[in-house]
Amino acid sequence: MRIDFNNKRIRIIVFYALSAIMLISYWLLDNSEILTDFLEKTDRVMTNWAMGFNAIIGFVKLGLITAGLTIPIILTIMIIINKKTPHNNL
């Protein structure tokens, strides 16, 4: 079975699901005890490595929260604009 991604409704649902997955991933990274323990252990062993790992995790979390919040906001604005102007092909 092949899903037709040219359908506008399916694309909107996929983007909302993607943003939900991003927000859940951010929450899991933020509340992960395994990751916290790993970062504490690397901080004790090598400070430079711990700084790098903290920076990488921070950038990943920042990207997840930013994309996870902006995708539904932009989609909702596009849906509202499209409903107000029915001849607009967004």
N, CA, C and O atoms as a printed pandas DataFrame, in Angstrom:
     atom_number atom_name residue_name chain_id  residue_number  x_coord  y_coord  z_coord
0              1         N          MET        A               1    0.841   -1.171    0.000
1              2        CA          MET        A               1    0.000    0.000    0.000
2              3         C          MET        A               1    0.892    1.242    0.000
3              4         O          MET        A               1    1.817    1.351    0.805
4              5         N          ARG        A               2    0.615    2.145   -0.879
5              6        CA          ARG        A               2    1.424    3.349   -1.016
6              7         C          ARG        A               2    0.598    4.561   -0.592
7              8         O          ARG        A               2   -0.551    4.715   -1.004
8              9         N          ILE        A               3    1.190    5.409    0.228
9             10        CA          ILE        A               3    0.502    6.615    0.688
10            11         C          ILE        A               3    0.820    7.743   -0.270
11            12         O          ILE        A               3    1.978    7.969   -0.623
12            13         N          ASP        A               4   -0.208    8.441   -0.684
13            14        CA          ASP        A               4   -0.041    9.553   -1.617
14            15         C          ASP        A               4    0.235   10.825   -0.816
15            16         O          ASP        A               4   -0.676   11.389   -0.210
16            17         N          PHE        A               5    1.495   11.278   -0.813
17            18        CA          PHE        A               5    1.859   12.466   -0.039
18            19         C          PHE        A               5    1.522   13.761   -0.763
19            20         O          PHE        A               5    1.785   14.843   -0.238
20            21         N          ASN        A               6    0.953   13.673   -1.944
21            22        CA          ASN        A               6    0.514   14.882   -2.640
22            23         C          ASN        A               6   -0.801   15.407   -2.086
23            24         O          ASN        A               6   -1.173   16.552   -2.342
24            25         N          ASN        A               7   -1.508   14.572   -1.324
25            26        CA          ASN        A               7   -2.742   15.007   -0.695
26            27         C          ASN        A               7   -2.407   15.974    0.446
27            28         O          ASN        A               7   -1.574   15.671    1.300
28            29         N          LYS        A               8   -3.055   17.122    0.451
29            30        CA          LYS        A               8   -2.731   18.178    1.414
30            31         C          LYS        A               8   -3.050   17.751    2.849
31            32         O          LYS        A               8   -2.295   18.067    3.769
32            33         N          ARG        A               9   -4.150   17.044    3.043
33            34        CA          ARG        A               9   -4.530   16.627    4.399
34            35         C          ARG        A               9   -3.522   15.656    4.987
35            36         O          ARG        A               9   -3.183   15.745    6.168
36            37         N          ILE        A              10   -3.042   14.733    4.171
37            38        CA          ILE        A              10   -2.061   13.762    4.662
38            39         C          ILE        A              10   -0.758   14.463    5.037
39            40         O          ILE        A              10   -0.152   14.132    6.056
40            41         N          ARG        A              11   -0.323   15.420    4.234
41            42        CA          ARG        A              11    0.903   16.165    4.560
42            43         C          ARG        A              11    0.750   16.925    5.867
43            44         O          ARG        A              11    1.681   16.962    6.671
44            45         N          ILE        A              12   -0.418   17.537    6.094
45            46        CA          ILE        A              12   -0.643   18.287    7.336
46            47         C          ILE        A              12   -0.598   17.342    8.531
47            48         O          ILE        A              12    0.021   17.659    9.547
48            49         N          ILE        A              13   -1.249   16.185    8.419
49            50        CA          ILE        A              13   -1.254   15.217    9.514
50            51         C          ILE        A              13    0.157   14.704    9.788
51            52         O          ILE        A              13    0.541   14.542   10.947
52            53         N          VAL        A              14    0.931   14.447    8.735
53            54        CA          VAL        A              14    2.305   13.967    8.908
54            55         C          VAL        A              14    3.165   15.028    9.597
55            56         O          VAL        A              14    3.978   14.695   10.459
56            57         N          PHE        A              15    2.999   16.292    9.230
57            58        CA          PHE        A              15    3.783   17.353    9.876
58            59         C          PHE        A              15    3.396   17.538   11.341
59            60         O          PHE        A              15    4.269   17.755   12.181
60            61         N          TYR        A              16    2.098   17.455   11.665
61            62        CA          TYR        A              16    1.690   17.529   13.067
62            63         C          TYR        A              16    2.243   16.339   13.863
63            64         O          TYR        A              16    2.679   16.506   15.002
64            65         N          ALA        A              17    2.225   15.150   13.271
65            66        CA          ALA        A              17    2.774   13.972   13.942
66            67         C          ALA        A              17    4.284   14.112   14.140
67            68         O          ALA        A              17    4.814   13.738   15.187
68            69         N          LEU        A              18    4.971   14.649   13.136
69            70        CA          LEU        A              18    6.408   14.871   13.247
70            71         C          LEU        A              18    6.730   15.849   14.376
71            72         O          LEU        A              18    7.683   15.640   15.127
72            73         N          SER        A              19    5.947   16.903   14.494
73            74        CA          SER        A              19    6.206   17.861   15.577
74            75         C          SER        A              19    5.909   17.234   16.934
75            76         O          SER        A              19    6.599   17.532   17.909
76            77         N          ALA        A              20    4.900   16.375   17.017
77            78        CA          ALA        A              20    4.623   15.688   18.282
78            79         C          ALA        A              20    5.764   14.749   18.646
79            80         O          ALA        A              20    6.141   14.652   19.814
80            81         N          ILE        A              21    6.314   14.058   17.655
81            82        CA          ILE        A              21    7.459   13.172   17.900
82            83         C          ILE        A              21    8.667   13.975   18.363
83            84         O          ILE        A              21    9.404   13.534   19.245
84            85         N          MET        A              22    8.874   15.153   17.775
85            86        CA          MET        A              22    9.996   16.008   18.193
86            87         C          MET        A              22    9.826   16.481   19.636
87            88         O          MET        A              22   10.788   16.492   20.403
88            89         N          LEU        A              23    8.614   16.867   20.005
89            90        CA          LEU        A              23    8.380   17.326   21.374
90            91         C          LEU        A              23    8.518   16.185   22.376
91            92         O          LEU        A              23    9.029   16.389   23.477
92            93         N          ILE        A              24    8.069   14.994   22.010
93            94        CA          ILE        A              24    8.235   13.831   22.892
94            95         C          ILE        A              24    9.714   13.478   23.034
95            96         O          ILE        A              24   10.168   13.129   24.124
96            97         N          SER        A              25   10.466   13.569   21.937
97            98        CA          SER        A              25   11.908   13.298   21.993
98            99         C          SER        A              25   12.620   14.304   22.893
99           100         O          SER        A              25   13.508   13.939   23.664
100          101         N          TYR        A              26   12.223   15.575   22.791
101          102        CA          TYR        A              26   12.814   16.591   23.673
102          103         C          TYR        A              26   12.521   16.260   25.132
103          104         O          TYR        A              26   13.407   16.340   25.982
104          105         N          TRP        A              27   11.279   15.891   25.416
105          106        CA          TRP        A              27   10.899   15.583   26.794
106          107         C          TRP        A              27   11.691   14.387   27.311
107          108         O          TRP        A              27   12.144   14.385   28.455
108          109         N          LEU        A              28   11.856   13.364   26.461
109          110        CA          LEU        A              28   12.618   12.193   26.880
110          111         C          LEU        A              28   14.090   12.535   27.121
111          112         O          LEU        A              28   14.687   12.047   28.081
112          113         N          LEU        A              29   14.676   13.362   26.264
113          114        CA          LEU        A              29   16.069   13.776   26.474
114          115         C          LEU        A              29   16.219   14.623   27.732
115          116         O          LEU        A              29   17.202   14.497   28.462
116          117         N          ASP        A              30   15.247   15.476   27.978
117          118        CA          ASP        A              30   15.330   16.376   29.127
118          119         C          ASP        A              30   15.167   15.627   30.447
119          120         O          ASP        A              30   15.760   16.019   31.453
120          121         N          ASN        A              31   14.384   14.570   30.461
121          122        CA          ASN        A              31   14.111   13.836   31.699
122          123         C          ASN        A              31   14.861   12.507   31.784
123          124         O          ASN        A              31   14.524   11.668   32.619
124          125         N          SER        A              32   15.860   12.302   30.946
125          126        CA          SER        A              32   16.594   11.044   30.928
126          127         C          SER        A              32   17.625   11.001   32.051
127          128         O          SER        A              32   18.527   11.836   32.115
128          129         N          GLU        A              33   17.478   10.010   32.937
129          130        CA          GLU        A              33   18.458    9.848   34.015
130          131         C          GLU        A              33   19.737    9.201   33.493
131          132         O          GLU        A              33   20.822    9.472   34.006
132          133         N          ILE        A              34   19.618    8.359   32.489
133          134        CA          ILE        A              34   20.796    7.704   31.912
134          135         C          ILE        A              34   21.715    8.749   31.287
135          136         O          ILE        A              34   22.933    8.694   31.460
136          137         N          LEU        A              35   21.132    9.697   30.565
137          138        CA          LEU        A              35   21.928   10.754   29.947
138          139         C          LEU        A              35   22.572   11.645   31.007
139          140         O          LEU        A              35   23.723   12.056   30.857
140          141         N          THR        A              36   21.842   11.942   32.066
141          142        CA          THR        A              36   22.387   12.765   33.145
142          143         C          THR        A              36   23.558   12.060   33.823
143          144         O          THR        A              36   24.589   12.676   34.097
144          145         N          ASP        A              37   23.393   10.765   34.093
145          146        CA          ASP        A              37   24.497   10.006   34.697
146          147         C          ASP        A              37   25.705    9.951   33.775
147          148         O          ASP        A              37   26.841   10.081   34.230
148          149         N          PHE        A              38   25.466    9.759   32.479
149          150        CA          PHE        A              38   26.575    9.712   31.519
150          151         C          PHE        A              38   27.323   11.041   31.484
151          152         O          PHE        A              38   28.554   11.063   31.462
152          153         N          LEU        A              39   26.580   12.150   31.477
153          154        CA          LEU        A              39   27.238   13.460   31.445
154          155         C          LEU        A              39   28.020   13.735   32.727
155          156         O          LEU        A              39   29.079   14.362   32.683
156          157         N          GLU        A              40   27.507   13.271   33.869
157          158        CA          GLU        A              40   28.245   13.439   35.120
158          159         C          GLU        A              40   29.536   12.607   35.117
159          160         O          GLU        A              40   30.576   13.059   35.596
160          161         N          LYS        A              41   29.454   11.384   34.570
161          162        CA          LYS        A              41   30.658   10.537   34.514
162          163         C          LYS        A              41   31.704   11.123   33.571
163          164         O          LYS        A              41   32.897   11.100   33.872
164          165         N          THR        A              42   31.259   11.645   32.435
165          166        CA          THR        A              42   32.242   12.240   31.515
166          167         C          THR        A              42   32.822   13.524   32.095
167          168         O          THR        A              42   33.961   13.877   31.791
168          169         N          ASP        A              43   32.066   14.219   32.913
169          170        CA          ASP        A              43   32.582   15.436   33.535
170          171         C          ASP        A              43   33.693   15.089   34.530
171          172         O          ASP        A              43   34.652   15.848   34.679
172          173         N          ARG        A              44   33.568   13.963   35.198
173          174        CA          ARG        A              44   34.605   13.560   36.146
174          175         C          ARG        A              44   35.862   13.066   35.432
175          176         O          ARG        A              44   36.975   13.264   35.920
176          177         N          VAL        A              45   35.684   12.423   34.277
177          178        CA          VAL        A              45   36.828   11.831   33.590
178          179         C          VAL        A              45   37.585   12.889   32.789
179          180         O          VAL        A              45   38.765   13.139   33.035
180          181         N          MET        A              46   36.897   13.506   31.830
181          182        CA          MET        A              46   37.542   14.507   30.974
182          183         C          MET        A              46   36.600   15.699   30.824
183          184         O          MET        A              46   35.501   15.573   30.284
184          185         N          THR        A              47   37.038   16.839   31.302
185          186        CA          THR        A              47   36.194   18.022   31.283
186          187         C          THR        A              47   35.920   18.508   29.867
187          188         O          THR        A              47   34.818   18.972   29.575
188          189         N          ASN        A              48   36.915   18.406   28.981
189          190        CA          ASN        A              48   36.720   18.855   27.600
190          191         C          ASN        A              48   35.654   18.025   26.890
191          192         O          ASN        A              48   34.837   18.565   26.144
192          193         N          TRP        A              49   35.662   16.722   27.119
193          194        CA          TRP        A              49   34.663   15.862   26.498
194          195         C          TRP        A              49   33.276   16.173   27.043
195          196         O          TRP        A              49   32.300   16.190   26.294
196          197         N          ALA        A              50   33.191   16.415   28.332
197          198        CA          ALA        A              50   31.893   16.718   28.940
198          199         C          ALA        A              50   31.328   18.018   28.371
199          200         O          ALA        A              50   30.126   18.131   28.130
200          201         N          MET        A              51   32.194   18.982   28.163
201          202        CA          MET        A              51   31.744   20.248   27.566
202          203         C          MET        A              51   31.213   20.019   26.161
203          204         O          MET        A              51   30.186   20.587   25.787
204          205         N          GLY        A              52   31.898   19.194   25.379
205          206        CA          GLY        A              52   31.446   18.884   24.024
206          207         C          GLY        A              52   30.133   18.125   24.013
207          208         O          GLY        A              52   29.239   18.434   23.225
208          209         N          PHE        A              53   30.012   17.120   24.895
209          210        CA          PHE        A              53   28.761   16.373   24.966
210          211         C          PHE        A              53   27.604   17.258   25.412
211          212         O          PHE        A              53   26.499   17.159   24.877
212          213         N          ASN        A              54   27.855   18.116   26.383
213          214        CA          ASN        A              54   26.797   19.036   26.825
214          215         C          ASN        A              54   26.382   19.978   25.704
215          216         O          ASN        A              54   25.198   20.277   25.552
216          217         N          ALA        A              55   27.344   20.446   24.920
217          218        CA          ALA        A              55   27.018   21.334   23.799
218          219         C          ALA        A              55   26.208   20.601   22.742
219          220         O          ALA        A              55   25.228   21.141   22.228
220          221         N          ILE        A              56   26.605   19.372   22.410
221          222        CA          ILE        A              56   25.874   18.599   21.401
222          223         C          ILE        A              56   24.454   18.316   21.869
223          224         O          ILE        A              56   23.506   18.513   21.110
224          225         N          ILE        A              57   24.294   17.859   23.105
225          226        CA          ILE        A              57   22.963   17.568   23.638
226          227         C          ILE        A              57   22.130   18.848   23.696
227          228         O          ILE        A              57   20.934   18.827   23.405
228          229         N          GLY        A              58   22.755   19.947   24.066
229          230        CA          GLY        A              58   22.032   21.219   24.112
230          231         C          GLY        A              58   21.542   21.659   22.742
231          232         O          GLY        A              58   20.405   22.110   22.604
232          233         N          PHE        A              59   22.394   21.529   21.724
233          234        CA          PHE        A              59   21.973   21.905   20.370
234          235         C          PHE        A              59   20.871   20.991   19.844
235          236         O          PHE        A              59   19.944   21.453   19.179
236          237         N          VAL        A              60   20.968   19.687   20.142
237          238        CA          VAL        A              60   19.918   18.756   19.710
238          239         C          VAL        A              60   18.597   19.101   20.393
239          240         O          VAL        A              60   17.547   19.128   19.750
240          241         N          LYS        A              61   18.656   19.365   21.703
241          242        CA          LYS        A              61   17.431   19.716   22.426
242          243         C          LYS        A              61   16.856   21.045   21.933
243          244         O          LYS        A              61   15.640   21.190   21.811
244          245         N          LEU        A              62   17.721   22.004   21.654
245          246        CA          LEU        A              62   17.256   23.284   21.133
246          247         C          LEU        A              62   16.587   23.110   19.771
247          248         O          LEU        A              62   15.541   23.706   19.513
248          249         N          GLY        A              63   17.183   22.302   18.906
249          250        CA          GLY        A              63   16.585   22.047   17.593
250          251         C          GLY        A              63   15.258   21.334   17.699
251          252         O          GLY        A              63   14.315   21.662   16.978
252          253         N          LEU        A              64   15.172   20.353   18.598
253          254        CA          LEU        A              64   13.916   19.616   18.761
254          255         C          LEU        A              64   12.800   20.512   19.280
255          256         O          LEU        A              64   11.682   20.461   18.768
256          257         N          ILE        A              65   13.082   21.323   20.276
257          258        CA          ILE        A              65   12.024   22.168   20.840
258          259         C          ILE        A              65   11.628   23.276   19.869
259          260         O          ILE        A              65   10.452   23.628   19.776
260          261         N          THR        A              66   12.605   23.828   19.144
261          262        CA          THR        A              66   12.297   24.894   18.191
262          263         C          THR        A              66   11.456   24.372   17.033
263          264         O          THR        A              66   10.427   24.957   16.695
264          265         N          ALA        A              67   11.893   23.272   16.427
265          266        CA          ALA        A              67   11.138   22.713   15.304
266          267         C          ALA        A              67    9.800   22.155   15.765
267          268         O          ALA        A              67    8.795   22.298   15.069
268          269         N          GLY        A              68    9.780   21.520   16.930
269          270        CA          GLY        A              68    8.539   20.947   17.447
270          271         C          GLY        A              68    7.481   21.982   17.757
271          272         O          GLY        A              68    6.289   21.683   17.697
272          273         N          LEU        A              69    7.895   23.198   18.087
273          274        CA          LEU        A              69    6.921   24.259   18.365
274          275         C          LEU        A              69    6.570   25.089   17.132
275          276         O          LEU        A              69    5.429   25.532   16.995
276          277         N          THR        A              70    7.527   25.307   16.238
277          278        CA          THR        A              70    7.240   26.172   15.090
278          279         C          THR        A              70    6.447   25.472   13.990
279          280         O          THR        A              70    5.672   26.125   13.291
280          281         N          ILE        A              71    6.619   24.166   13.819
281          282        CA          ILE        A              71    5.871   23.461   12.768
282          283         C          ILE        A              71    4.365   23.577   12.972
283          284         O          ILE        A              71    3.672   23.966   12.032
284          285         N          PRO        A              72    3.819   23.261   14.149
285          286        CA          PRO        A              72    2.361   23.399   14.284
286          287         C          PRO        A              72    1.879   24.844   14.236
287          288         O          PRO        A              72    0.767   25.111   13.782
288          289         N          ILE        A              73    2.707   25.778   14.701
289          290        CA          ILE        A              73    2.302   27.188   14.641
290          291         C          ILE        A              73    2.191   27.636   13.187
291          292         O          ILE        A              73    1.208   28.271   12.805
292          293         N          ILE        A              74    3.189   27.309   12.384
293          294        CA          ILE        A              74    3.160   27.701   10.969
294          295         C          ILE        A              74    2.030   26.991   10.229
295          296         O          ILE        A              74    1.345   27.605    9.411
296          297         N          LEU        A              75    1.827   25.697   10.511
297          298        CA          LEU        A              75    0.738   24.970    9.854
298          299         C          LEU        A              75   -0.625   25.548   10.213
299          300         O          LEU        A              75   -1.495   25.677    9.352
300          301         N          THR        A              76   -0.808   25.893   11.475
301          302        CA          THR        A              76   -2.086   26.463   11.899
302          303         C          THR        A              76   -2.325   27.808   11.232
303          304         O          THR        A              76   -3.439   28.088   10.790
304          305         N          ILE        A              77   -1.298   28.642   11.153
305          306        CA          ILE        A              77   -1.452   29.941   10.475
306          307         C          ILE        A              77   -1.774   29.731    9.005
307          308         O          ILE        A              77   -2.621   30.436    8.456
308          309         N          MET        A              78   -1.116   28.775    8.356
309          310        CA          MET        A              78   -1.394   28.517    6.943
310          311         C          MET        A              78   -2.819   28.006    6.738
311          312         O          MET        A              78   -3.470   28.366    5.757
312          313         N          ILE        A              79   -3.310   27.170    7.658
313          314        CA          ILE        A              79   -4.685   26.668    7.539
314          315         C          ILE        A              79   -5.681   27.802    7.719
315          316         O          ILE        A              79   -6.669   27.875    6.987
316          317         N          ILE        A              80   -5.442   28.685    8.675
317          318        CA          ILE        A              80   -6.356   29.819    8.904
318          319         C          ILE        A              80   -6.367   30.744    7.699
319          320         O          ILE        A              80   -7.433   31.184    7.268
320          321         N          ILE        A              81   -5.195   31.046    7.149
321          322        CA          ILE        A              81   -5.125   31.918    5.969
322          323         C          ILE        A              81   -5.831   31.265    4.783
323          324         O          ILE        A              81   -6.537   31.933    4.027
324          325         N          ASN        A              82   -5.637   29.962    4.627
325          326        CA          ASN        A              82   -6.238   29.252    3.507
326          327         C          ASN        A              82   -7.768   29.201    3.632
327          328         O          ASN        A              82   -8.471   29.235    2.621
328          329         N          LYS        A              83   -8.282   29.120    4.856
329          330        CA          LYS        A              83   -9.736   29.111    5.038
330          331         C          LYS        A              83  -10.340   30.488    4.785
331          332         O          LYS        A              83  -11.471   30.585    4.307
332          333         N          LYS        A              84   -9.603   31.551    5.097
333          334        CA          LYS        A              84  -10.118   32.904    4.865
334          335         C          LYS        A              84  -10.121   33.252    3.386
335          336         O          LYS        A              84  -11.031   33.930    2.911
336          337         N          THR        A              85   -9.110   32.794    2.652
337          338        CA          THR        A              85   -9.015   33.062    1.217
338          339         C          THR        A              85   -9.063   31.728    0.485
339          340         O          THR        A              85   -8.014   31.113    0.293
340          341         N          PRO        A              86  -10.241   31.252    0.066
341          342        CA          PRO        A              86  -10.350   29.909   -0.519
342          343         C          PRO        A              86   -9.656   29.771   -1.869
343          344         O          PRO        A              86   -9.400   28.643   -2.291
344          345         N          HIS        A              87   -9.340   30.850   -2.561
345          346        CA          HIS        A              87   -8.687   30.742   -3.853
346          347         C          HIS        A              87   -7.164   30.773   -3.729
347          348         O          HIS        A              87   -6.460   30.677   -4.734
348          349         N          ASN        A              88   -6.659   30.905   -2.520
349          350        CA          ASN        A              88   -5.223   30.933   -2.294
350          351         C          ASN        A              88   -4.712   29.499   -2.240
351          352         O          ASN        A              88   -5.249   28.691   -1.483
352          353         N          ASN        A              89   -3.710   29.170   -3.007
353          354        CA          ASN        A              89   -3.163   27.814   -3.050
354          355         C          ASN        A              89   -1.898   27.722   -2.230
355          356         O          ASN        A              89   -0.799   27.768   -2.784
356          357         N          LEU        A              90   -2.027   27.593   -0.911
357          358        CA          LEU        A              90   -0.856   27.458   -0.048
358          359         C          LEU        A              90   -0.414   26.034   -0.047
359          360         O          LEU        A              90    0.563   25.691    0.618
